[in-house]
Coordinates of C-alpha atoms in Angstrom, one line a residue:
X1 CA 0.0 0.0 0.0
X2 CA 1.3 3.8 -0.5
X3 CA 3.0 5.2 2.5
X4 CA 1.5 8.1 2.4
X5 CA -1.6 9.7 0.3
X6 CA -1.8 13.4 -0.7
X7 CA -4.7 14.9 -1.9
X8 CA -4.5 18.3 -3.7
X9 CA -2.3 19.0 -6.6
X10 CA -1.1 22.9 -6.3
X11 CA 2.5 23.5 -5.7
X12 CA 2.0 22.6 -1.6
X13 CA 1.2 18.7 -2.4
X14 CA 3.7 19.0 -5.2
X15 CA 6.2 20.0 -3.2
X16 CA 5.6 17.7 -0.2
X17 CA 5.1 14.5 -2.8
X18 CA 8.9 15.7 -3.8
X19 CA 10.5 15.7 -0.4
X20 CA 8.8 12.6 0.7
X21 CA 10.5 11.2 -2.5
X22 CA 13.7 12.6 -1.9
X23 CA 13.1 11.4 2.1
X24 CA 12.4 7.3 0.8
X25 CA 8.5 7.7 0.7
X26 CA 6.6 7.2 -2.3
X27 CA 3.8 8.9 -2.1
X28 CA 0.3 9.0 -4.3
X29 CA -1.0 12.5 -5.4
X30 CA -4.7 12.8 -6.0
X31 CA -5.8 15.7 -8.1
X32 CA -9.2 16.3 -8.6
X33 CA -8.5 18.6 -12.1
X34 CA -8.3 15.7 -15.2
X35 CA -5.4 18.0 -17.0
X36 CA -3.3 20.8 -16.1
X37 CA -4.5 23.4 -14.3
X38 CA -5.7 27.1 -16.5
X39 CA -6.6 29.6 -14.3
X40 CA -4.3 32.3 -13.3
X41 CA -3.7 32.6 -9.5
X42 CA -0.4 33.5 -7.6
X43 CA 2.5 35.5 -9.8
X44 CA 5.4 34.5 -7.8
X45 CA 6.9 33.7 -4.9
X46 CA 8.3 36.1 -1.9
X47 CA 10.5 35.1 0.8
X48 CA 12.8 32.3 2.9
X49 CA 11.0 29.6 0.1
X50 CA 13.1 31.1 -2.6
X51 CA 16.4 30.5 -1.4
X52 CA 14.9 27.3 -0.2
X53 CA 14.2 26.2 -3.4
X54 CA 17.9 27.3 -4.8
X55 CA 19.3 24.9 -2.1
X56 CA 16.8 22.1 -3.3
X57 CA 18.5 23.1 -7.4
X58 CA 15.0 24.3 -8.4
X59 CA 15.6 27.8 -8.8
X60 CA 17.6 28.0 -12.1
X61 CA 15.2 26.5 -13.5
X62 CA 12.6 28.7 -12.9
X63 CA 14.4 31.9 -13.0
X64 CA 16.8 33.3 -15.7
X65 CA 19.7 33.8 -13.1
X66 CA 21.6 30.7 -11.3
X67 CA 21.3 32.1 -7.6
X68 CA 18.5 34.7 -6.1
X69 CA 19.6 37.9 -5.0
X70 CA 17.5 40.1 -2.3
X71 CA 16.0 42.9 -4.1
X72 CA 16.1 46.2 -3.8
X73 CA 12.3 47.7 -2.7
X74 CA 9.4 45.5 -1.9
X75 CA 5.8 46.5 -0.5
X76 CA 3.7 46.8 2.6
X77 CA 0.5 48.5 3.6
X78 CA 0.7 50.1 0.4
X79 CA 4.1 51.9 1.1
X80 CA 7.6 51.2 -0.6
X81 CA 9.8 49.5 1.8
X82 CA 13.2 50.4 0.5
X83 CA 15.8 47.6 1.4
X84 CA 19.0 48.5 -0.3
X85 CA 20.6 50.2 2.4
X86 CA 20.1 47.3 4.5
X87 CA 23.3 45.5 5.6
X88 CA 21.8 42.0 4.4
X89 CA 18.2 42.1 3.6
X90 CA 16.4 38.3 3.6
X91 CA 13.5 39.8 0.7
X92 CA 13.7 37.4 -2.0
X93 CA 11.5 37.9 -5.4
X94 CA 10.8 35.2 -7.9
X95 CA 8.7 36.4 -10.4
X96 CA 6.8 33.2 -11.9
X97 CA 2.5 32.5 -12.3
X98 CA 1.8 29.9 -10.5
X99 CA 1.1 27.2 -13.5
X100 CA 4.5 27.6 -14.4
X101 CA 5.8 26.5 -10.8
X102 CA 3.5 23.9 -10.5
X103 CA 4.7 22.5 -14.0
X104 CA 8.6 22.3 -12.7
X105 CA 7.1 20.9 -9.4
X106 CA 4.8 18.1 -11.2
X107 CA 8.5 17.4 -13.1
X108 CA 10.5 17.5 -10.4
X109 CA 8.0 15.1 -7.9
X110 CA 7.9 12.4 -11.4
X111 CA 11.5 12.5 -12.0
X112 CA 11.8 10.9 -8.2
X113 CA 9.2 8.4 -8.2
X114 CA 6.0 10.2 -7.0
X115 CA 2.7 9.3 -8.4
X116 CA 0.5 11.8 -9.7
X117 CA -3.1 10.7 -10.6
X118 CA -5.5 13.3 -12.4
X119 CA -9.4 13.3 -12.0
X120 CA -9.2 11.7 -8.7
X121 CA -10.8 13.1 -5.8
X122 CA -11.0 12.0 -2.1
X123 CA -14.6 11.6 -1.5
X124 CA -14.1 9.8 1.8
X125 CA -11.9 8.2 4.4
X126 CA -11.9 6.0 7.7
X127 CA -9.0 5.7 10.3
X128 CA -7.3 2.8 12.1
X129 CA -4.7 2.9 14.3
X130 CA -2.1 2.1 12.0
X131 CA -3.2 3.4 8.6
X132 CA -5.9 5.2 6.7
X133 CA -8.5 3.8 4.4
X134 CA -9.3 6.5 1.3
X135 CA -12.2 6.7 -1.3
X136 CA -11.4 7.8 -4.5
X137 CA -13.7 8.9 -7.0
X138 CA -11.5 8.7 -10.3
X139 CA -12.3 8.9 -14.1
X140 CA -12.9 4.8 -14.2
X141 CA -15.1 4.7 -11.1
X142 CA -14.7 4.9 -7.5
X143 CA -12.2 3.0 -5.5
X144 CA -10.3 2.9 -2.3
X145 CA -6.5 3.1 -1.5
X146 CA -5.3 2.4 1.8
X147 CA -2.2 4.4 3.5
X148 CA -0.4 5.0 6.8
X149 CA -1.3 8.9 6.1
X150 CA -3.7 10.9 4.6
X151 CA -2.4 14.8 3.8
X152 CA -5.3 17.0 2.5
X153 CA -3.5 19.5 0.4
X154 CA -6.6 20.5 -1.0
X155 CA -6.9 24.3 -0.5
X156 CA -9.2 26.7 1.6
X157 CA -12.3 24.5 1.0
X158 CA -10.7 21.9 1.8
X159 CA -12.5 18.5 1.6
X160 CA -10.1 16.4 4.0
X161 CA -10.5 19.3 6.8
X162 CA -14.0 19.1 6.3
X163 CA -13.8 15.3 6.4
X164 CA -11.6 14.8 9.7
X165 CA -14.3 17.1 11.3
X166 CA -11.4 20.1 11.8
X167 CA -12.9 23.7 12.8
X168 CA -11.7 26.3 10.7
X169 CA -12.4 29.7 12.4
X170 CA -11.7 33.2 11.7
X171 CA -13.4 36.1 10.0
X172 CA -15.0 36.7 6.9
X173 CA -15.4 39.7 5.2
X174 CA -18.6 40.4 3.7
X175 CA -17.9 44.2 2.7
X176 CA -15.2 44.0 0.2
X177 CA -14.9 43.4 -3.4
X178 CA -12.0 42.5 -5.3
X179 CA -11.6 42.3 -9.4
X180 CA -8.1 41.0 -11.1
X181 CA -7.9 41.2 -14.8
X182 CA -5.6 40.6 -17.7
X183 CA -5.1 43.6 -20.2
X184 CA -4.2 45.1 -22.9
X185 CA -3.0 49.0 -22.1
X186 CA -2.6 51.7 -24.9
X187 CA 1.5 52.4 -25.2
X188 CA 0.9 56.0 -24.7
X189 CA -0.6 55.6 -21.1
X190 CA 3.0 53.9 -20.0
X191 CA 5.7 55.9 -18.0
X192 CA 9.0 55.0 -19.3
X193 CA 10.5 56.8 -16.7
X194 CA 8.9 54.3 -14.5
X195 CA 7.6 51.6 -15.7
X196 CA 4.0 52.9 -14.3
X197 CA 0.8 54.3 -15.9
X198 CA 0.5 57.5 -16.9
X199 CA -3.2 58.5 -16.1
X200 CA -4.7 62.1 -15.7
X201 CA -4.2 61.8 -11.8
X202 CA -0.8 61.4 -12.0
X203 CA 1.5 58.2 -12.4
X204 CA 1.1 55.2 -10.7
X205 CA 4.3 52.9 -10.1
X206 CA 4.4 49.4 -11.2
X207 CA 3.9 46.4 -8.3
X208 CA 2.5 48.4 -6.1
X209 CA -0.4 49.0 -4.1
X210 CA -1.9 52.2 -4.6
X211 CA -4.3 53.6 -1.8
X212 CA -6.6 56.3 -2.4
X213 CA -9.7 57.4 0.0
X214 CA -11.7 54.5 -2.2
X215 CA -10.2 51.6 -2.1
X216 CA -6.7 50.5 -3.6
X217 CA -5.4 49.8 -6.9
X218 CA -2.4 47.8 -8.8
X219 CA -0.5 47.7 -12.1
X220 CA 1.6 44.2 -12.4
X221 CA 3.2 44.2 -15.6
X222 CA 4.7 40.8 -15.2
X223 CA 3.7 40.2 -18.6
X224 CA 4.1 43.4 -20.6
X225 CA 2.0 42.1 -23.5
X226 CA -0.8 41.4 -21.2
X227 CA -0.4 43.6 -17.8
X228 CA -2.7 43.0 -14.8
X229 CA -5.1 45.2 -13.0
X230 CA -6.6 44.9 -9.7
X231 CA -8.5 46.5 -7.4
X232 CA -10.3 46.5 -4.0
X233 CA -13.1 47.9 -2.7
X234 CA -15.0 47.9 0.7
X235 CA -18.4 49.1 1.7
X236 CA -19.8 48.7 -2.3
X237 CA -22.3 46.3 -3.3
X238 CA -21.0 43.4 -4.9
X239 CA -23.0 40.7 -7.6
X240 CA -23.9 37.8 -6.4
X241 CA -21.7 35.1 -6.6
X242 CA -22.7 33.1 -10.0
X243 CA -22.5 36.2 -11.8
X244 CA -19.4 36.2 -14.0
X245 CA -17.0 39.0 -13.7
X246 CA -16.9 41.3 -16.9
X247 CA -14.1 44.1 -17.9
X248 CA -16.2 46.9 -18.0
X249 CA -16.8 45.7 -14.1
X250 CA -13.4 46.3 -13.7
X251 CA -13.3 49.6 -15.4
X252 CA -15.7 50.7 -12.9
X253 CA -14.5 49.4 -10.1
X254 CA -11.0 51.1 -11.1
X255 CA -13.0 54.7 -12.2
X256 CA -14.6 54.5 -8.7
X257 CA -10.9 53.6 -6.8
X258 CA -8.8 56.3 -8.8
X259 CA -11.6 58.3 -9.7
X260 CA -10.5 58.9 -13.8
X261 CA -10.6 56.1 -16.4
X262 CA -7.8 53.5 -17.6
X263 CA -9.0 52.9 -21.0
X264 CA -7.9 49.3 -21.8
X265 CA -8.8 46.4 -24.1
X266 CA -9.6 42.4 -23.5
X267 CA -5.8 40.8 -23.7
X268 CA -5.1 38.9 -27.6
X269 CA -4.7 35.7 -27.7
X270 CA -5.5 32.0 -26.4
X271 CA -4.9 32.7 -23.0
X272 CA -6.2 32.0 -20.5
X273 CA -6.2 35.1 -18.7
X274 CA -7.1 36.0 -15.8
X275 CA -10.2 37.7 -14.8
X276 CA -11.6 36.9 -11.4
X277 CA -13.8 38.8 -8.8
X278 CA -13.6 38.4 -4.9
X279 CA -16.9 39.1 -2.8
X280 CA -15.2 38.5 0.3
X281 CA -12.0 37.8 2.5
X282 CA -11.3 34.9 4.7
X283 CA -9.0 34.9 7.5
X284 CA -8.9 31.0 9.0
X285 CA -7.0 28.8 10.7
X286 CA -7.2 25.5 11.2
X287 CA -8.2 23.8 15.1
X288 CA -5.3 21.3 14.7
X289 CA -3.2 20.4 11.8
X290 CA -3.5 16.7 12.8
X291 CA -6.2 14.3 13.3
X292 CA -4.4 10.8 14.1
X293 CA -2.8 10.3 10.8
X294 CA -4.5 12.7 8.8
X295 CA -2.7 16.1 8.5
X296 CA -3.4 19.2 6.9
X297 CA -0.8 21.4 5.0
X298 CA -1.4 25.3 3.1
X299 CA -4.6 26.5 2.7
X300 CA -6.4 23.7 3.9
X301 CA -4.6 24.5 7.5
X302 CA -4.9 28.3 6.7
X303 CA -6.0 31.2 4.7
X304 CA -5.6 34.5 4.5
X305 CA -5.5 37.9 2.5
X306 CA -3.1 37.6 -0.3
X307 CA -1.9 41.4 0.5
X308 CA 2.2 41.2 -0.3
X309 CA 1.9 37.5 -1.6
X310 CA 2.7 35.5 1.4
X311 CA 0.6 32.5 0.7
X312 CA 2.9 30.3 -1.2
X313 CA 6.0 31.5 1.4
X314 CA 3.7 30.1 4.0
X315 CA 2.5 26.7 2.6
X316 CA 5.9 25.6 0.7
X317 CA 7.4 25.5 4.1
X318 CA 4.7 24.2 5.5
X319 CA 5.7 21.4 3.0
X320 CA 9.6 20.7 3.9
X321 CA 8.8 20.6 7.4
X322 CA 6.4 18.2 7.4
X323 CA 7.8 16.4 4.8
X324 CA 10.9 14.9 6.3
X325 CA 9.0 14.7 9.6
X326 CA 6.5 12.5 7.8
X327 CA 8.6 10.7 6.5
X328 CA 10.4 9.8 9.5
X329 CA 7.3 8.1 11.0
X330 CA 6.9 6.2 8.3
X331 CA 10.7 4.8 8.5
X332 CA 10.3 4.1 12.3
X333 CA 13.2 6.1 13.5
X334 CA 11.0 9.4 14.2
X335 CA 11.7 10.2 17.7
X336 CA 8.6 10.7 20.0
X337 CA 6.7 14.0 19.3
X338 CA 8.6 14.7 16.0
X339 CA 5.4 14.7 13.7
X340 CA 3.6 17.0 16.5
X341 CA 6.2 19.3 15.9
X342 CA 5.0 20.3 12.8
X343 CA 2.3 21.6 14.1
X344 CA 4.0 23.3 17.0
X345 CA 6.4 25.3 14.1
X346 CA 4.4 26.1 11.7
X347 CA 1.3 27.4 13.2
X348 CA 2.7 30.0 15.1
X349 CA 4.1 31.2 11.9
X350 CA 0.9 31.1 10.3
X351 CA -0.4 33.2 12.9
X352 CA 2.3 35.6 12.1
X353 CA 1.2 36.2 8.4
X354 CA -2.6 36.5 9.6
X355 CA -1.1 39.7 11.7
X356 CA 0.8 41.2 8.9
X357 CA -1.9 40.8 6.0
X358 CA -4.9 41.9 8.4
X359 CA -2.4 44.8 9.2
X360 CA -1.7 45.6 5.8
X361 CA -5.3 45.5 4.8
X362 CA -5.7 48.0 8.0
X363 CA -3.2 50.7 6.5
X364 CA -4.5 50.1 3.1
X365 CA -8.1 50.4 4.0
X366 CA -10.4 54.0 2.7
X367 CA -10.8 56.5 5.7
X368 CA -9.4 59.9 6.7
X369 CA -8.3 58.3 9.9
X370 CA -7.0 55.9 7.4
X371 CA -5.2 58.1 6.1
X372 CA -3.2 60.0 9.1
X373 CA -2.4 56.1 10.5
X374 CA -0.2 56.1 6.9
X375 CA 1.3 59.4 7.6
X376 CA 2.9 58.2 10.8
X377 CA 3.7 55.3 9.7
X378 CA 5.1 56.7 6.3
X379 CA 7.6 58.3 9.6
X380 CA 8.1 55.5 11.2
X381 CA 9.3 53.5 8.1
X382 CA 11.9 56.1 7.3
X383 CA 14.3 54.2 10.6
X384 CA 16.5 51.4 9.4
X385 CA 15.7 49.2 12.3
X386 CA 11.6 49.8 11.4
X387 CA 12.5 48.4 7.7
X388 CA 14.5 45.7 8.8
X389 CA 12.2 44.3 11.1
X390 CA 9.7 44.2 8.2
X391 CA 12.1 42.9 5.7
X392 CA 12.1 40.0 8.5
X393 CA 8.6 39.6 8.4
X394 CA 7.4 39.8 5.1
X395 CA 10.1 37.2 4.5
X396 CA 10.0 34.9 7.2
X397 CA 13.6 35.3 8.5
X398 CA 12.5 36.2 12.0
X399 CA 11.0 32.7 11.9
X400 CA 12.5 30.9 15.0
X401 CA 11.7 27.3 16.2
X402 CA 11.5 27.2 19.8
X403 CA 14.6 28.3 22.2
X404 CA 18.4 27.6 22.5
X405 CA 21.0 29.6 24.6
X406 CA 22.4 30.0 21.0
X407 CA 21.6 32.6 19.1
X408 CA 21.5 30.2 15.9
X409 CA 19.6 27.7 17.1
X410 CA 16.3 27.3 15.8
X411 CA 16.6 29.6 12.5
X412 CA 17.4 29.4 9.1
X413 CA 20.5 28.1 8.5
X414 CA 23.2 31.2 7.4
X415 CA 24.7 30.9 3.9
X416 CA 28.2 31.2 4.7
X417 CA 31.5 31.2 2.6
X418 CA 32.8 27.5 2.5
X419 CA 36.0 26.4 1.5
X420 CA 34.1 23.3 -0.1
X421 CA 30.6 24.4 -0.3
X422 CA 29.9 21.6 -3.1
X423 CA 29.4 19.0 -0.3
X424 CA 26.7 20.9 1.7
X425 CA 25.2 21.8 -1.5
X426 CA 24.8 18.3 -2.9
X427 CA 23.7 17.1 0.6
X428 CA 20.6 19.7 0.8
X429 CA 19.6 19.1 -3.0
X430 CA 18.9 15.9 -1.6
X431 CA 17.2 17.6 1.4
X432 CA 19.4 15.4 3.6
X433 CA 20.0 16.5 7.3
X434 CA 23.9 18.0 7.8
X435 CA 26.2 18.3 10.6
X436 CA 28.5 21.1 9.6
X437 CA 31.6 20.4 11.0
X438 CA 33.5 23.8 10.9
X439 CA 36.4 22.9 13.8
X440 CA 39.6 22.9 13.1
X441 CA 40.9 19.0 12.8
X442 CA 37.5 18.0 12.1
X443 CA 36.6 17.2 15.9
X444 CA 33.1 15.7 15.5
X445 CA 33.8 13.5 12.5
X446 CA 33.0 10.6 14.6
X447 CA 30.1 12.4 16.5
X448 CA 27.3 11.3 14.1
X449 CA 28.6 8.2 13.1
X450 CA 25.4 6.1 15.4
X451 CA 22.9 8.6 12.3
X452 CA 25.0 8.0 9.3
X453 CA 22.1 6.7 8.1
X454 CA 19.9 9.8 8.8
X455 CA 22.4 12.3 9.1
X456 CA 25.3 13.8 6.4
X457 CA 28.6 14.9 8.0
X458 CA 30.4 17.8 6.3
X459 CA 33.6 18.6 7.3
X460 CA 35.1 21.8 6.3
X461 CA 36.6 25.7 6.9
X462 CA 34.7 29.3 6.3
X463 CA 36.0 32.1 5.6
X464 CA 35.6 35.2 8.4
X465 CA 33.6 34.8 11.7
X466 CA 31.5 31.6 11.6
X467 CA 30.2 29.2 14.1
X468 CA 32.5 25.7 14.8
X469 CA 28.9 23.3 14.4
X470 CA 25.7 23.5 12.8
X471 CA 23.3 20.7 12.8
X472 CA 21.0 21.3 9.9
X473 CA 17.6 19.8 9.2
X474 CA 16.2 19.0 5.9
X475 CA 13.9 22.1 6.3
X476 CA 16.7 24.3 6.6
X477 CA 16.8 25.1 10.2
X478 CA 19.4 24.5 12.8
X479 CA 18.4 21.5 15.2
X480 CA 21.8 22.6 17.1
X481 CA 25.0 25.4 16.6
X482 CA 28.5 25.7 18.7
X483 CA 30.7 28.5 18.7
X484 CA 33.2 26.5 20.6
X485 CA 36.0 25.3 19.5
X486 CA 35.8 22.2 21.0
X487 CA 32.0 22.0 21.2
X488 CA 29.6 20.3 23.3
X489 CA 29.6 16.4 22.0
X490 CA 27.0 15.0 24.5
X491 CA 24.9 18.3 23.4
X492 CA 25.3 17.8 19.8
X493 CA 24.8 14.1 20.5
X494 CA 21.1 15.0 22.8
X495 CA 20.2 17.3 19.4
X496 CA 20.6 14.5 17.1
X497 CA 18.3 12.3 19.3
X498 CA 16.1 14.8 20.1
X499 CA 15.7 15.4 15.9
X500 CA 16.9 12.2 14.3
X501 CA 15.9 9.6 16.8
X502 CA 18.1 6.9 18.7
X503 CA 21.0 6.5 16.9
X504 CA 22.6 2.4 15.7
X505 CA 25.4 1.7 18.2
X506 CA 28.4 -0.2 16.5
X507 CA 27.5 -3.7 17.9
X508 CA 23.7 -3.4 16.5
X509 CA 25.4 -2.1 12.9

């Protein structure tokens, strides 16, 4: 039977199907769409998951550079949030729809054994106490699989959530409306200087969320041919729900937000393009991201306002940490309260986005006292330590997992300047847990040798001031750092239990 069954083919289940793969679980991926997916949703990625996917060797092939690189400006409440003075800024951008992402991940999750299966939907399930009975409703007729896990990766409505009987509170919005279109823009309305519209009002800067007293509008020409439009509204009456979307509701909807016209035209060619209409928000979070052995992961634990473009930042780590976790259970070696864990990490951070977007939406939101809240914090934001701090947020560098008397432990693991980085590199494309062995004489090369079968040792030098240890999960995280130069072994020994589980003593090898 498959280890593990993922229902929900977006780049979350992709994603975790690949690092179960790479971790020695094959998993089954249910999708309830028969072909590849056509409408237009996310444009990119922002955050900690792009380097992530660098180190897993994904991100040349979805970018037209070899490495990321922060950038220089980003956005937040509306406001530019200038980062190129910062001494080492942690926003990374990849620009990239969604459906283009999701076709490296299908490739990427095939090339290491996982199996996708198109048209098949989870209609039902039953738990045991040592595996998971699924029904599948598929193109040849309905059928069951049985698994030691169930993952519903199955978005905001999601059917598995529903299923296990998880709560999903929050709050819904009920006085906003929000329409996204594809376009075609007439040259003379483009600022060169800018990359912006030109409009009677004034110009209006590309990638950006531009506030006015009636709601908030945005240019994204990540295609130039076919630029798109947005715009959201509160406290207007919105069509009910089965009326289709047209343009000229979005050239009303943008008249009434910037109060002149954007002549535009419907985009040329086959498409698809996007053109979509929001009646409300949703901010939720899931009761528990486990029920026995059924777990949820993205959307389906959490949802919230897609304000600076968090979402897939959010859910693709969701993915690598429960991945090798998972994984780990279904070897046998997973310590006790491991798989927990991923609940314990990750929510916490998902509570951390809900802050930000609902604060975003806050500073972005029509009102004169709206309005005075953004000139102090226009202020505020013109302090280094102000910008840096939401650099850290917006990317999910501040992101620590649990507590450590070292500074190190518990965060993202620090890029540093290797004399061999090749080995490191080739260890985490294979999302392979490291100790880092930075001492000199290689002190703790026979430290891990009772996980050589979980763990990867690296022995090396940096360059300039670096820690002597690092013990680095397959998430990215330190489980465990030393400064020392002859660093603690029974502590580096308790981390590798405490992560990695009991380790094989010579006599049982």
């Amino acid at each position: 039977m498959p280890e593990v069954v993922i229902a929900g083919g977006g780049p979350n289940g992709l994603l975790l199907a690949a690092e179960l793969c790479l971790a020695g679980v094959r998993p089954i991926l249910l999708e309830r769409e028969p072909g590849d997916k056509n409408e237009r949703r996310a444009n990119g990625l922002v955050g900690q998951v792009v380097p992530l996917l660098h180190r897993r060797g994904l991100y040349s092939r979805l970018a037209d550079e070899s490495e990321p690189r922060p950038v220089p400006s980003y956005i937040f409440g509306g406001f530019r949030l200038d980062l190129a003075d910062l001494a080492d800024s942690p926003v990374y951008v990849l620009p990239k729809p969604q459906r283009e992402l999701e076709r490296v991940l299908v490739e990427h999750a095939t090339a290491l054994g996982a199996e996708i299966r198109r048209g098949h939907e989870v209609t039902g399930f039953s738990s045991a106490a040592d595996s998971v009975t699924v029904q599948v409703s598929g193109p040849d007729g309905p059928y069951q699989l049985n698994a030691e896990y169930l993952v519903g990766a199955d978005g905001g409505r999601s059917t598995v959530r529903k299923l296990a009987g998880i709560g999903f509170p929050g709050v819904t919005r009920d006085d906003s409306v929000s329409y996204s279109a594809q376009v075609r823009i007439p040259p003379e309305l483009l600022d060169p200087a800018t990359g912006g519209l030109r409009l009677s009002t004034g110009v209006i800067p590309p990638f950006q969320h531009y506030r006015t007293e009636t709601g908030v509008f945005a240019y994204a020409p990540f295609d130039p041919a076919v630029p798109g439009v947005s715009t959201m509204e509160r406290g207007v009456p919105a069509p009910p729900d089965d009326v289709a979307p047209t343009l000229d509701d979005v050239r009303a909807s943008i008249r009434r937000v910037l109060g002149t016209d954007l002549p535009f035209e419907p985009p040329a060619g086959a498409g698809p393009f996007q053109l979509r209409r929001l009646n409300s928000g949703n901010t939720r979070i899931a009761d528990t991201y486990r029920a026995g052995r059924v777990l949820l992961l993205g959307d389906a634990a959490h949802v919230h306002s897609a304000i600076g473009g968090p979402g897939l930042n959010l859910g693709l780590q969701d993915a690598v940490n429960l991945a090798w976790k998972l994984a780990a259970e279904v070897h046998g070696w997973a310590p006790p309260g491991l798989l927990d864990s991923y609940e314990a990490e990750r929510r916490p951070v998902s509570r951390r986005v809900v802050m930000h977007t609902q604060a975003q939406g806050a500073l972005t939101a029509p009102g004169p006292e709206v309005t005075e809240l953004r000139v102090l914090f226009g202020e505020l934001m013109e302090h280094d330590v102000v910008r840096e701090h939401l650099a850290n947020l917006l990317s999910g560098a501040d992101v620590r997992y649990g507590e450590d008397a070292h500074p190190l432990t518990g965060r993202w693991y620090p890029d540093l300047a290797l004399a061999d980085p090749e080995p490191l590199a080739a260890a985490q494309r294979a999302a392979r847990p490291v100790l880092l062995d930075l001492t000199p004489g290689a002190k703790l090369s026979t430290a891990a040798l009772p996980w050589q079968d979980r763990v990867t040792t690296v022995s090396t030098t940096a360059t300039g001031e670096a820690p002597t240890a690092l013990l680095i999960r397959p998430d990215g995280y330190l489980a465990w750092a030393s400064s020392d130069e002859t660093p603690d072994v029974d502590a580096l020994r308790s981390a590798l239990t405490r992560w990695f589980g009991a380790g094989v003593t010579t006599a049982a090898a």
